[in-house]
XYZ file of C-alpha atoms in Angstrom:
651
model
C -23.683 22.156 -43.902
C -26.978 21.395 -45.659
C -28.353 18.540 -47.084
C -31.552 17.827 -49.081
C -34.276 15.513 -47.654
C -37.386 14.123 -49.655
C -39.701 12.237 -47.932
C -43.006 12.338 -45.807
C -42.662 12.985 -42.020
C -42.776 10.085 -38.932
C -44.274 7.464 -40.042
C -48.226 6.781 -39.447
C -48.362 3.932 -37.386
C -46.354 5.738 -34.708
C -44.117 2.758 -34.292
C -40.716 4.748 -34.710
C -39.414 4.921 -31.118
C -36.622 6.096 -29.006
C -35.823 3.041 -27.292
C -35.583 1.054 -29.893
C -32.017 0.186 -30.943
C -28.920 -1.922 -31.561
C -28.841 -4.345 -34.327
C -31.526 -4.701 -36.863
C -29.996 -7.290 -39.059
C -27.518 -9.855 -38.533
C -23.978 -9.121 -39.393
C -22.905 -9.434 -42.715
C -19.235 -10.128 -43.911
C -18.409 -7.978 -46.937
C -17.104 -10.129 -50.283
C -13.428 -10.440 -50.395
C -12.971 -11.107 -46.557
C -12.917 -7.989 -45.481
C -14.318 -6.332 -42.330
C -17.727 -7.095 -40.996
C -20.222 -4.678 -41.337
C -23.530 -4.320 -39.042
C -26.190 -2.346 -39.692
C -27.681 -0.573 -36.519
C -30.945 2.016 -36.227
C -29.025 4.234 -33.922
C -25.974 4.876 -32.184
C -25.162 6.964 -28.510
C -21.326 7.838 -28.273
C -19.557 9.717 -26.198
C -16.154 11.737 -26.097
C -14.511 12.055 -23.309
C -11.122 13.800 -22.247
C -9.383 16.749 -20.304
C -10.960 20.152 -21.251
C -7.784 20.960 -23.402
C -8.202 17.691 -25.403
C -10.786 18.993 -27.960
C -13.484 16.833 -26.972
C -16.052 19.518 -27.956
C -14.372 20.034 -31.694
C -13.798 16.388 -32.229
C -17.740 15.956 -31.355
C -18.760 18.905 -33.294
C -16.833 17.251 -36.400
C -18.344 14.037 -35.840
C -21.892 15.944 -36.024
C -20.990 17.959 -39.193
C -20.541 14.631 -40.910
C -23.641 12.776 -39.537
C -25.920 15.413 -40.408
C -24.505 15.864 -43.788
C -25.067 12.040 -44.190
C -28.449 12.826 -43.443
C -29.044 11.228 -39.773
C -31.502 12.522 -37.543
C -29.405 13.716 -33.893
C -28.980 15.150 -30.756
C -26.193 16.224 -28.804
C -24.981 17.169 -25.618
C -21.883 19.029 -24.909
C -21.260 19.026 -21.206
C -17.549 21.019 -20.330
C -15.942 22.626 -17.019
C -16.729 26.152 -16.458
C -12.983 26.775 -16.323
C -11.329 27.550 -19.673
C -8.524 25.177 -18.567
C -9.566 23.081 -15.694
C -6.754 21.543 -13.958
C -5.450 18.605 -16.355
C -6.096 14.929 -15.220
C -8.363 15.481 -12.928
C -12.078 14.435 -12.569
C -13.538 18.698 -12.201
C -11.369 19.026 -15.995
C -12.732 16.350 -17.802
C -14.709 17.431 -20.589
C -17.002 15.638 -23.226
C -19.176 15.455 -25.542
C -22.143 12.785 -26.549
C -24.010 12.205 -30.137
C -27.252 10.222 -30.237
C -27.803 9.570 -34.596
C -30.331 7.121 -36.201
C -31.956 6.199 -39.210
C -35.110 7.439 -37.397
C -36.930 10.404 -35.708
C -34.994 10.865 -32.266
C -35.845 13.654 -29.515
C -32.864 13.353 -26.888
C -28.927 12.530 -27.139
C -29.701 9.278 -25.426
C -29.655 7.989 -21.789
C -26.293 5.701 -22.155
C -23.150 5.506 -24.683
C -22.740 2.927 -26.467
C -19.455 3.830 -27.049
C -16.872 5.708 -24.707
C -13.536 7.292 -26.378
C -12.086 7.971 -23.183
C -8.777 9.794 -23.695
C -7.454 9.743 -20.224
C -8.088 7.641 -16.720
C -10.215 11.140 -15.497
C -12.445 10.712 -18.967
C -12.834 7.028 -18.004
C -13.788 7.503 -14.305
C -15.884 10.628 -14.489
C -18.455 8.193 -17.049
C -17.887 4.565 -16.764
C -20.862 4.702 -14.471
C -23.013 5.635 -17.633
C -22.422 2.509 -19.360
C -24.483 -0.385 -20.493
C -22.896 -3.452 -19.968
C -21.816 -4.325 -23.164
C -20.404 -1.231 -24.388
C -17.524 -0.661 -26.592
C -14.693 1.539 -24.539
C -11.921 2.896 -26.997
C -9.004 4.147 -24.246
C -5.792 6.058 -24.564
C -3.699 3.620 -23.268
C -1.148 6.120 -23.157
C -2.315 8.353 -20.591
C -2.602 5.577 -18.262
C 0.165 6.070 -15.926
C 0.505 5.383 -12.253
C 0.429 8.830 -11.673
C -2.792 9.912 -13.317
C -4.538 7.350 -12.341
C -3.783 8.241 -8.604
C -4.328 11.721 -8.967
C -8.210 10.305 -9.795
C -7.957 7.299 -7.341
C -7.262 4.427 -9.286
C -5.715 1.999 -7.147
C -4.778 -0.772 -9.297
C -5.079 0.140 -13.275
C -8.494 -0.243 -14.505
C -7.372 -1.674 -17.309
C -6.037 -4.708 -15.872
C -7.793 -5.629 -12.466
C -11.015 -7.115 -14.206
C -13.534 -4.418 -13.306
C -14.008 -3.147 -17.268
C -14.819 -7.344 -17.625
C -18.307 -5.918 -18.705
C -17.281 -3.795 -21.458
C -15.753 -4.353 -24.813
C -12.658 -2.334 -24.370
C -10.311 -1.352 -26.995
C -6.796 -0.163 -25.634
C -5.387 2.128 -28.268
C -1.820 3.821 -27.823
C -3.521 7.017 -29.486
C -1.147 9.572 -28.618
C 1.668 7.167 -29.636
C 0.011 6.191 -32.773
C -0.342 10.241 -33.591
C 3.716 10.796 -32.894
C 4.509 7.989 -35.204
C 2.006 9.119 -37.390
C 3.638 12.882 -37.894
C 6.945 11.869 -37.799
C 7.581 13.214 -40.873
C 6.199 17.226 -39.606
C 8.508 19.668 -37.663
C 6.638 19.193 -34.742
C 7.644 18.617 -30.884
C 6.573 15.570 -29.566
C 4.177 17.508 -27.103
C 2.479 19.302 -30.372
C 2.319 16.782 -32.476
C 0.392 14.527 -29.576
C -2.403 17.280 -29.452
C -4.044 15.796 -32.901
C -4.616 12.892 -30.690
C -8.338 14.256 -31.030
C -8.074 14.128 -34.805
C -6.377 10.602 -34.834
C -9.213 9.527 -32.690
C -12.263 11.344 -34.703
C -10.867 9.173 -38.015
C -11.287 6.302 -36.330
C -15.093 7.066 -35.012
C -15.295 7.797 -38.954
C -14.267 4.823 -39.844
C -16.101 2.276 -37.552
C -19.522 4.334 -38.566
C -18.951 5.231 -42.115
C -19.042 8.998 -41.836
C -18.002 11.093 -44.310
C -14.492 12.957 -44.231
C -13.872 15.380 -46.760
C -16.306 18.127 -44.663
C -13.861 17.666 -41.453
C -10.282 18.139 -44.276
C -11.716 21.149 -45.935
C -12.496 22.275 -42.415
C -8.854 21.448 -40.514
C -7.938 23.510 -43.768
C -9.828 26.547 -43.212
C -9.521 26.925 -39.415
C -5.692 26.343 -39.979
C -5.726 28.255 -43.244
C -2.871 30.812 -41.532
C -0.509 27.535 -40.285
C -0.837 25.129 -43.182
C 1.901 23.213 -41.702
C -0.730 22.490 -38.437
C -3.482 22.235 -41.149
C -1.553 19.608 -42.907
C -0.656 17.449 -39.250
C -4.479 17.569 -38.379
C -5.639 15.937 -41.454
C -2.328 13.415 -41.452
C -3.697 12.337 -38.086
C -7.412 12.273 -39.220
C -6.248 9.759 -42.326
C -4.116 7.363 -39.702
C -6.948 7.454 -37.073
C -9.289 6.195 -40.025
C -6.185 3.705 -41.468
C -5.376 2.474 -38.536
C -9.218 1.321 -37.900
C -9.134 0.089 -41.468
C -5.641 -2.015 -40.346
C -6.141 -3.028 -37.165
C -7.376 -6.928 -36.191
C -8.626 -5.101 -32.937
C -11.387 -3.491 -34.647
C -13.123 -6.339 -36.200
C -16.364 -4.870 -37.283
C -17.223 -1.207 -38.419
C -21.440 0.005 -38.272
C -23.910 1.177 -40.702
C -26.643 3.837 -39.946
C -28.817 4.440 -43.127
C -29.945 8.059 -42.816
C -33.364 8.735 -41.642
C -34.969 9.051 -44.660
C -38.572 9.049 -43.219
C -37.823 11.325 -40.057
C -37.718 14.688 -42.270
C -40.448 16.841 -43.886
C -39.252 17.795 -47.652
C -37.186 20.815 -47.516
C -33.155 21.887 -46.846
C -31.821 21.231 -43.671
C -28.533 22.184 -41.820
C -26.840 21.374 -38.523
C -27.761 23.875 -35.947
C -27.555 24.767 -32.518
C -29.810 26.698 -30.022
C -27.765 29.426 -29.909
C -27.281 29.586 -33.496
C -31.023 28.965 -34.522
C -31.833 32.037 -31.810
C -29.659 34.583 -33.268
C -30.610 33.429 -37.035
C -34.294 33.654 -35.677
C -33.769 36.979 -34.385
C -32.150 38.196 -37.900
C -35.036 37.259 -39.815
C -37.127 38.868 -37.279
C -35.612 42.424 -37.637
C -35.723 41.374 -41.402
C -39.429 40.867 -41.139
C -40.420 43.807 -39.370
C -38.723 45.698 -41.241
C -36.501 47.185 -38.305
C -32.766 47.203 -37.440
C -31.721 44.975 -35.141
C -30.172 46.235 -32.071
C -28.139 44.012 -29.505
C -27.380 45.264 -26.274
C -24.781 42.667 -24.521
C -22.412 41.654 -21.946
C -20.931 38.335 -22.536
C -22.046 35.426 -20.416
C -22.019 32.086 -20.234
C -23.882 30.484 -21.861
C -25.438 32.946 -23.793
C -22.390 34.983 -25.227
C -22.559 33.181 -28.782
C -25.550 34.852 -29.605
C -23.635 37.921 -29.174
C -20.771 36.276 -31.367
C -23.267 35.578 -33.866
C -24.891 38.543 -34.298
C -22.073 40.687 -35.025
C -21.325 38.615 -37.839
C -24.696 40.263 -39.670
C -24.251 44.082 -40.270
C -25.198 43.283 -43.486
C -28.556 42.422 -42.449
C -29.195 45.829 -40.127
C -27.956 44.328 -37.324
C -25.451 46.178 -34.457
C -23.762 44.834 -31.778
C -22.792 46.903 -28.526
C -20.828 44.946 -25.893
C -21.547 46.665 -22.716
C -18.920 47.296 -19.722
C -21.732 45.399 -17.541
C -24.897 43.643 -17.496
C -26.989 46.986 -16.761
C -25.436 49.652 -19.523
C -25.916 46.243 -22.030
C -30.120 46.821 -21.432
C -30.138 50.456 -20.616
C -28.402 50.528 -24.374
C -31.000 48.237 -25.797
C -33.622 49.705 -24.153
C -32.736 53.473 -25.780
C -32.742 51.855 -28.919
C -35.872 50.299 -28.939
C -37.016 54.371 -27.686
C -34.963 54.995 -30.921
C -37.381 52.646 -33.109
C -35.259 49.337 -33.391
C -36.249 46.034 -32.259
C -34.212 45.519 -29.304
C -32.336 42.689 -27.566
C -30.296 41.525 -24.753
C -29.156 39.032 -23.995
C -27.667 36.975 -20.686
C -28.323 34.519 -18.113
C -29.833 34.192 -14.554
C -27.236 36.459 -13.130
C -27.666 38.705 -15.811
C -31.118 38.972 -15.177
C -31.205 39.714 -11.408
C -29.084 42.716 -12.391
C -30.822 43.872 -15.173
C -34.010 43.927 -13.658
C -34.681 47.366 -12.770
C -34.346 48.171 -16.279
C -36.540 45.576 -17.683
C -39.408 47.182 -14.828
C -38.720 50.691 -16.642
C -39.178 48.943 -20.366
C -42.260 47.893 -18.892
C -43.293 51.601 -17.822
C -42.302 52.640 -20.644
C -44.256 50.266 -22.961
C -41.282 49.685 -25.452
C -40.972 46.576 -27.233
C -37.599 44.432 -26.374
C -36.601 40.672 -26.501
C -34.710 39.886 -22.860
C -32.804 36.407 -24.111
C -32.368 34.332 -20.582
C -30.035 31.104 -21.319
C -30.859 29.626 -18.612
C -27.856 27.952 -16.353
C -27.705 26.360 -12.689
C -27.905 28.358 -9.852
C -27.678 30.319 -7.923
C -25.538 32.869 -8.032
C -22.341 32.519 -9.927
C -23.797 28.522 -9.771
C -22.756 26.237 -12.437
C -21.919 28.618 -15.507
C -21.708 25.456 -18.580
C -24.428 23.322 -16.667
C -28.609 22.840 -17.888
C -31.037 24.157 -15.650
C -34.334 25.924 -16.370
C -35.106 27.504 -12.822
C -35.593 31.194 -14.026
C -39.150 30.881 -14.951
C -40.252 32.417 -11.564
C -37.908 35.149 -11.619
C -38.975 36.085 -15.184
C -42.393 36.069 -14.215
C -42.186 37.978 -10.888
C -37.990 39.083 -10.536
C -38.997 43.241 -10.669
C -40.551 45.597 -7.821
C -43.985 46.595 -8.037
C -46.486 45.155 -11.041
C -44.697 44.967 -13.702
C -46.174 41.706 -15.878
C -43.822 40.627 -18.893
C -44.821 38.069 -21.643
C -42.599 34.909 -21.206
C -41.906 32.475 -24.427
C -39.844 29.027 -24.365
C -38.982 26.858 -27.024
C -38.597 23.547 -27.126
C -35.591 22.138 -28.957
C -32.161 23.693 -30.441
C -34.234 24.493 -34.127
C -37.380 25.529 -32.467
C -35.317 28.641 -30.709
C -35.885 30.089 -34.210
C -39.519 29.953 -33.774
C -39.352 31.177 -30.837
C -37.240 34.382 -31.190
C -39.424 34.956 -34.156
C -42.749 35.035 -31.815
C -40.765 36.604 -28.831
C -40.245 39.745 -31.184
C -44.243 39.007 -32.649
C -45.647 40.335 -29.213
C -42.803 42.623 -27.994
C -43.415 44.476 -31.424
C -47.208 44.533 -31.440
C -47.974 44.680 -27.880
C -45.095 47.378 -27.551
C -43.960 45.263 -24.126
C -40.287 43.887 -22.919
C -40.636 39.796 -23.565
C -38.732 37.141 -22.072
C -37.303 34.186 -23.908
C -36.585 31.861 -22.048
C -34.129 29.553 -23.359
C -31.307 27.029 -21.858
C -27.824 25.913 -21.401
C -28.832 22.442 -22.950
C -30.647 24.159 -25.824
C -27.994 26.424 -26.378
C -25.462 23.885 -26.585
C -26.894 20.932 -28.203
C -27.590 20.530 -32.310
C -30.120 18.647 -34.453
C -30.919 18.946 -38.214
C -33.113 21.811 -39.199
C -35.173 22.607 -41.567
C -34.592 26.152 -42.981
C -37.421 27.906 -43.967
C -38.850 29.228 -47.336
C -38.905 33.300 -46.870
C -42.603 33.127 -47.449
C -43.179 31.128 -44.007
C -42.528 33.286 -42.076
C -44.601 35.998 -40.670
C -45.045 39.822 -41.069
C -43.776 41.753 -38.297
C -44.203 44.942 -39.653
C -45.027 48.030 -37.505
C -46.179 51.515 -37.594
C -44.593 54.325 -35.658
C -46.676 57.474 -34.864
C -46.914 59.298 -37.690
C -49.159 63.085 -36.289
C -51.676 63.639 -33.412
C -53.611 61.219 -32.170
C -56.280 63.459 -29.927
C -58.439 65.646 -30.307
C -58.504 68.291 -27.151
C -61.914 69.390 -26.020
C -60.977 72.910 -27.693
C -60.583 71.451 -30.819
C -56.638 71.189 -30.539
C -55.055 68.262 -32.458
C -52.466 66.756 -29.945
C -50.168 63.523 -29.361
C -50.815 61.491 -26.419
C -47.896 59.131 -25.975
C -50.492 56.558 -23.976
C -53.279 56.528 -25.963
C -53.959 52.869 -26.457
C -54.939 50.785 -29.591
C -58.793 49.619 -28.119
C -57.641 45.987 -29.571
C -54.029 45.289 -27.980
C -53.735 48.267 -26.070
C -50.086 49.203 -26.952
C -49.485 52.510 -27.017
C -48.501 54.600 -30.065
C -44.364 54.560 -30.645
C -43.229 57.770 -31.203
C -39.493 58.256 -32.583
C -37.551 60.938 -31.325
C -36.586 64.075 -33.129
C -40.358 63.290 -35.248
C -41.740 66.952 -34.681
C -45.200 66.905 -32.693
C -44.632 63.935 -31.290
C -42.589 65.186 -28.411
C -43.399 63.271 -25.231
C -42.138 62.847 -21.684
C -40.310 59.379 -20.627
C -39.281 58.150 -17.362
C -39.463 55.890 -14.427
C -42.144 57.587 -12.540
C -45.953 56.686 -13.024
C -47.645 58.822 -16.192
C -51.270 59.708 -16.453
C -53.186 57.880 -18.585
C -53.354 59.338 -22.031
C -50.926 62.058 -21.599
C -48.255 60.439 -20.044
C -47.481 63.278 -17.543
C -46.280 62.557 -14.287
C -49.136 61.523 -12.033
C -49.433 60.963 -8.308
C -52.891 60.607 -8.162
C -53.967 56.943 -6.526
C -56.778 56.382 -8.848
C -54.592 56.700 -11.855
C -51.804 54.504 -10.537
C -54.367 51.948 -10.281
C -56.214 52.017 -13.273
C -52.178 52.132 -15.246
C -51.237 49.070 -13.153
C -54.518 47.084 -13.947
C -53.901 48.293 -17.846
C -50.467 47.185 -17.993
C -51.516 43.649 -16.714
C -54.808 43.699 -18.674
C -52.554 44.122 -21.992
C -49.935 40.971 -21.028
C -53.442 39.064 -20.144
C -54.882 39.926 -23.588
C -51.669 38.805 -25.969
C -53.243 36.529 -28.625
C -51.048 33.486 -28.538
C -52.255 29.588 -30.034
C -54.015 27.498 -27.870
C -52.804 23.685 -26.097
C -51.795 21.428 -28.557
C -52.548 18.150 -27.166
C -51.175 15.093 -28.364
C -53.500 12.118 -26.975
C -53.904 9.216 -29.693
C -56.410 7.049 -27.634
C -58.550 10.383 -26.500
C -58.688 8.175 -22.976
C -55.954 8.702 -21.617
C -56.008 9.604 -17.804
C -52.646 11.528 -17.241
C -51.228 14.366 -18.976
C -47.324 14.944 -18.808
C -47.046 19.294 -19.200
C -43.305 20.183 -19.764
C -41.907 23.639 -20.704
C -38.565 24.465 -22.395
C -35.998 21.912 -22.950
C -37.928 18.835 -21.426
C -39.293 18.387 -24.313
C -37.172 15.745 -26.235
C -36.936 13.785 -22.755
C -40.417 13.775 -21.943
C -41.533 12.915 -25.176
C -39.128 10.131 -25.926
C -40.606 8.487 -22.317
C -43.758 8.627 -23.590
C -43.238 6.893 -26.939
C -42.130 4.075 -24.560
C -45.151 3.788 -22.416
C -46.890 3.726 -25.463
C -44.954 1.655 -27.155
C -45.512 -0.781 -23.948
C -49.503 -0.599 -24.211
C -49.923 2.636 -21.843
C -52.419 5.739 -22.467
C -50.800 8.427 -21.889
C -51.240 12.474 -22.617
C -48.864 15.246 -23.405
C -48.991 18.898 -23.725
C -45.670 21.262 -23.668
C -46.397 24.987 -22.778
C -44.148 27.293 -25.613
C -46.596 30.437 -23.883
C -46.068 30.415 -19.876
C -47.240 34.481 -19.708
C -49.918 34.433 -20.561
C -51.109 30.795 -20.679
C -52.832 29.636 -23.899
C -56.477 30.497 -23.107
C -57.797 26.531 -23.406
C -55.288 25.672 -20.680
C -57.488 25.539 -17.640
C -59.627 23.043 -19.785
C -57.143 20.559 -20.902
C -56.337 20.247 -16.996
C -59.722 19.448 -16.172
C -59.465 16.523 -18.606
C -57.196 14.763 -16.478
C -57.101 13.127 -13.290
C -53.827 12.940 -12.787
C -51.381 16.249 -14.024
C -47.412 15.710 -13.994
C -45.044 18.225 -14.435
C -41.127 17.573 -15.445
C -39.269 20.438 -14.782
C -35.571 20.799 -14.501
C -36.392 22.950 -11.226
C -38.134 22.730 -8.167
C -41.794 22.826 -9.305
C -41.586 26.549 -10.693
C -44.300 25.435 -13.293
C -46.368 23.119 -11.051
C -46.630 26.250 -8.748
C -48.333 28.341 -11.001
C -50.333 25.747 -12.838
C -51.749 25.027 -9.080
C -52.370 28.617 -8.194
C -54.048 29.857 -11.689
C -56.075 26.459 -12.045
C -56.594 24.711 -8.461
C -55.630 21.237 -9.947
C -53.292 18.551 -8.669
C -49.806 19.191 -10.908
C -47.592 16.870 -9.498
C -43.769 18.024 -9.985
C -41.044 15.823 -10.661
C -37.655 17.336 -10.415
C -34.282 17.242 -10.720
C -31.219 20.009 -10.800
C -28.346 18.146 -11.125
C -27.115 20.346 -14.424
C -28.023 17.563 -16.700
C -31.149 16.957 -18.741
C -33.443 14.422 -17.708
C -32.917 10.600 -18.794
C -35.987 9.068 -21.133
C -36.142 5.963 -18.900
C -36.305 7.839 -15.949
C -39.053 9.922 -17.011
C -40.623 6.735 -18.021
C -40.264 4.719 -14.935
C -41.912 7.464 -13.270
C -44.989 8.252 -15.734
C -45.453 4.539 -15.240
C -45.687 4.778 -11.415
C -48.043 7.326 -11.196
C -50.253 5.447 -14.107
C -49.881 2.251 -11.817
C -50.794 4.662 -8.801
């Protein structure tokens, strides 16, 4: 869904802010006596409900809408790794949480506002979250003895005084959606699974969204069972009539759209994933190349794979591999074949396919490795955040074998990213990592789609004849003779006659690329590989400090981005001085790097890891990084971010 914005970027005088919320004018009662209205700068709300409940639809719904109302957002999806956890309890509950404003925002918020919690598990598993003060819409239905034992509810929460702090709202909702399709052939049992639909028209409602996007969608996705079709959008129009009805709801909310958060242009909803495989069309596009995906699905990666096969008109094939090692080896004889090249997976993944990423990097073929990044280790936590890869992409393979590593920075900025990921596999003729995330992947925001003339040339030349001269005057290809600028070697296709060359595992000779024992040469090839990764040409630190005296810098990488940034509007916002920098380049480091550390006297690093980044910004620069960490599968929290900037400021 796209939507048309007009209007300059953030504000000048900086004072837009992620903090800053709740009511912004008094409430005003609409002429006729009907329901109050309030106007609010931003909204946090949550869905919450067993796994099978459609939390993640009825959230992705409620986004459609918002961002074709023209709010800025953020969400984040967080669901069992199980494709049906066990019902009722606390491991199945599922949900799904949507920051919007009528300003710039960076993260999906540290607390709800509002809870739709559509069973006692749902309520439990997030009550903790809260502010006091927030409003909690529950299924009153679901509340029986024996769910709320099976999550330890003694006495019904509903009733023993300890949601006194809340503004609760008990709605019979899968009552309500019976009554409401009494008039459909349905069972009782199927006709209470709209619940989610019954309870999205009432979100709707109290916040204004728009609903003809989510009826011409319940009419698509059902377009073979127009009977279900039909149900869906009977239970979307009660949920939003019965919040129209009801005395319980008093008030409904207004959020303008962000009219000064957006550059001119055309946006659409969009998610990491999404953005990644749309970035990695439009690099095969640019370059001029087909596209060739080499896969086994993974969570959380596999959508990319689901994407992509959606664009053979654009050049692009899919091959889904019996296992994590044929899905490279594939992609890896395609980019010998003269396509750009991709695979994709997760940590797992990774370990697995790593023997073939160190013979990519012997053989000097260009290939994108997608890593969506998930907790570990091992099997870990499949559907959790975590971005603790970084030293396995940088070091995970035997002997030298140096690989360029890129990470963006938010769910539209994966675009950009696969873009320059394929930008230095396709010039430098190396494997690259892209390092992406589970949160990324997952989580939306509005997007700006770009004009066809922003974006950048890719386009390279394969061999075409000899490229050597033999001291007998014969004319001759040599598969590793190196440009003198990048040093990538020439990329011969197969079957192109005089251009026949040897490939393989074992160490070549320089130049020839014939099979070479010799010690000298293996060391002069190693120190050449690692001299080319070195010498990639990539933008220099961007750093954003207003006051110029600031005295620490806060360096983040990957998904911390929105987090730390939002904590640092607040220390401003509060008087502080405070620097930022966020590393999209971690292999090699922008070349200015080393000099924006010396700046500072104090360095901290957020990392959703155990210092992988502070490790490596201590051993290439000999400065202080100080990590702060967490892997607990979720991102971090503004105001904790904040708390701590503000303690090491204070320190």
């Amino acid at each position: 869904m796209t939507s048309q914005v007009s209007s300059p970027a953030e504000p000048a005088d900086g004072t837009v802010v992620e903090q800053v919320g709740e009511q912004r004018t008094p409430t005003t009662a609409e002429p006729g006596g009907e329901k109050e209205v309030r106007k609010l700068d931003r909204v946090i709300i949550r869905f919450a409900g067993d796994s099978g409940d459609g939390m993640q639809l009825t959230g992705d719904r409620f986004t459609s809408e918002t961002a074709s109302f023209g709010n800025d957002l953020s969400t984040l999806p967080n669901f069992p790794a199980e494709i049906r956890a066990p019902a009722g309890t606390l491991p199945g509950v599922s949900s799904f949480q949507l920051h919007f404003a009528d300003h710039d925002i960076l993260t999906p918020g540290d607390a709800p506002n509002v809870l739709v919690a559509m069973n006692p598990a749902a309520l439990k598993a997030n009550v903790a979250d809260l502010p006091r003060g927030a409003e909690v819409i529950v299924n009153t239905d679901e509340f029986t003895k024996r769910a709320m034992q099976k999550v330890g509810y003694e006495t019904s929460p509903l009733e023993d005084g300890s949601l006194d702090g809340f503004h609760v709202h008990p709605v019979p909702l899968t009552t309500l959606t019976v009554e409401a399709l009494k008039g459909f052939d349905l069972s009782r049992k199927d006709a209470g699974r709209s619940k989610n639909m019954f309870a999205l028209g009432l979100l709707s409602w109290m916040y204004h969204r728009p609903t003809e996007g989510t009826e011409k969608f319940l009419t698509a996705k059902f377009a073979k069972k127009p009977e279900i079709a039909a149900a869906n959008i009977a239970a979307f129009r009660a949920g939003w009539n019965f919040g129209e009805t009801t005395e319980d709801f008093a008030v409904s909310y207004e959020v303008a759209p962000a009219s000064t958060a957006f550059p001119t242009g055309t946006y659409r909803n969009i998610s990491g994933n999404l953005a990644l495989s749309l970035g990695l069309v439009a690099a095969g596009q640019q370059a001029d190349l087909p596209l060739y995906l080499g896969s086994y699905p993974i969570t959380p990666a596999s959508d990319i794979l689901h994407e992509l096969s959606k664009h053979k008109n654009f050049g692009v094939r899919t091959f889904q591999a019996e296992d994590e090692i044929a899905g490279i080896g594939a992609a890896l004889g395609a980019a010998f074949g003269g396509s750009l090249a991709v695979t994709t997976t997760s940590g797992p993944g990774v370990a697995l396919k790593s023997e073939t990423i160190g013979l990519a990097v012997s053989l000097e073929l260009p290939m994108v490795i997608v890593d969506i990044q998930r907790g570990g280790p091992s099997t870990g936590l499949p559907t959790k955040t975590e971005q603790a890869d970084l030293l396995q992409a940088m070091y995970g393979r035997n002997g030298e074998a140096p690989v360029p590593i890129v990470a963006p920075r938010t769910p539209g900025d994966c675009f950009d990213a696969a873009i320059e990921a394929a930008r230095i596999a396709l010039a430098y003729r190396t494997p690259v990592f892209l390092l992406s995330d589970g949160y990324l992947a997952n989580g939306s925001e509005p997007w700006r789609i770009p004009e066809p003339g922003e974006l950048p040339d890719l386009r390279t030349q394969y061999a075409q004849g000899p490229n050597h001269t033999l001291d007998d005057g014969t004319e001759v290809f040599w598969p590793y003779k190196r440009d003198p600028e990048t040093l990538a070697r020439p990329w011969a296709i197969p079957g192109t006659p005089g251009l026949e060359h040897r490939i393989g595992g074992i160490e070549k000779q320089d130049g020839t690329g014939n099979i070479s024992y010799d010690p000298a040469n293996h060391d002069f090839m190693v120190r050449t590989r690692q001299a080319k990764i070195d010498g990639i040409t990539v933008p220099d630190l961007e750093v954003d400090d207003p006051s110029g005296e600031a005295e620490l810098l806060v360096l983040g990488w990957g998904s911390t981005y929105g987090p730390i940034t939002a904590a640092v509007r607040r220390l401003r916002n509060s008087g502080e001085r405070v620097a930022q920098a966020h590393l999209r380049h971690l292999n090699p480091f922008p070349a200015n790097l080393g000099e924006v550390l010396k700046r500072y006297d104090k360095v901290v690093v957020p990392e959703m890891n155990l210092g992988q980044l502070a490790t490596l910004i201590r051993a290439e620069y000999l400065v202080d990084a100080r990590s702060y960490t967490q892997v607990t599968g979720l991102p971090f929290k503004a105001e904790q971010l904040a708390t701590v900037l503000k303690e090491t400021i204070d320190g």
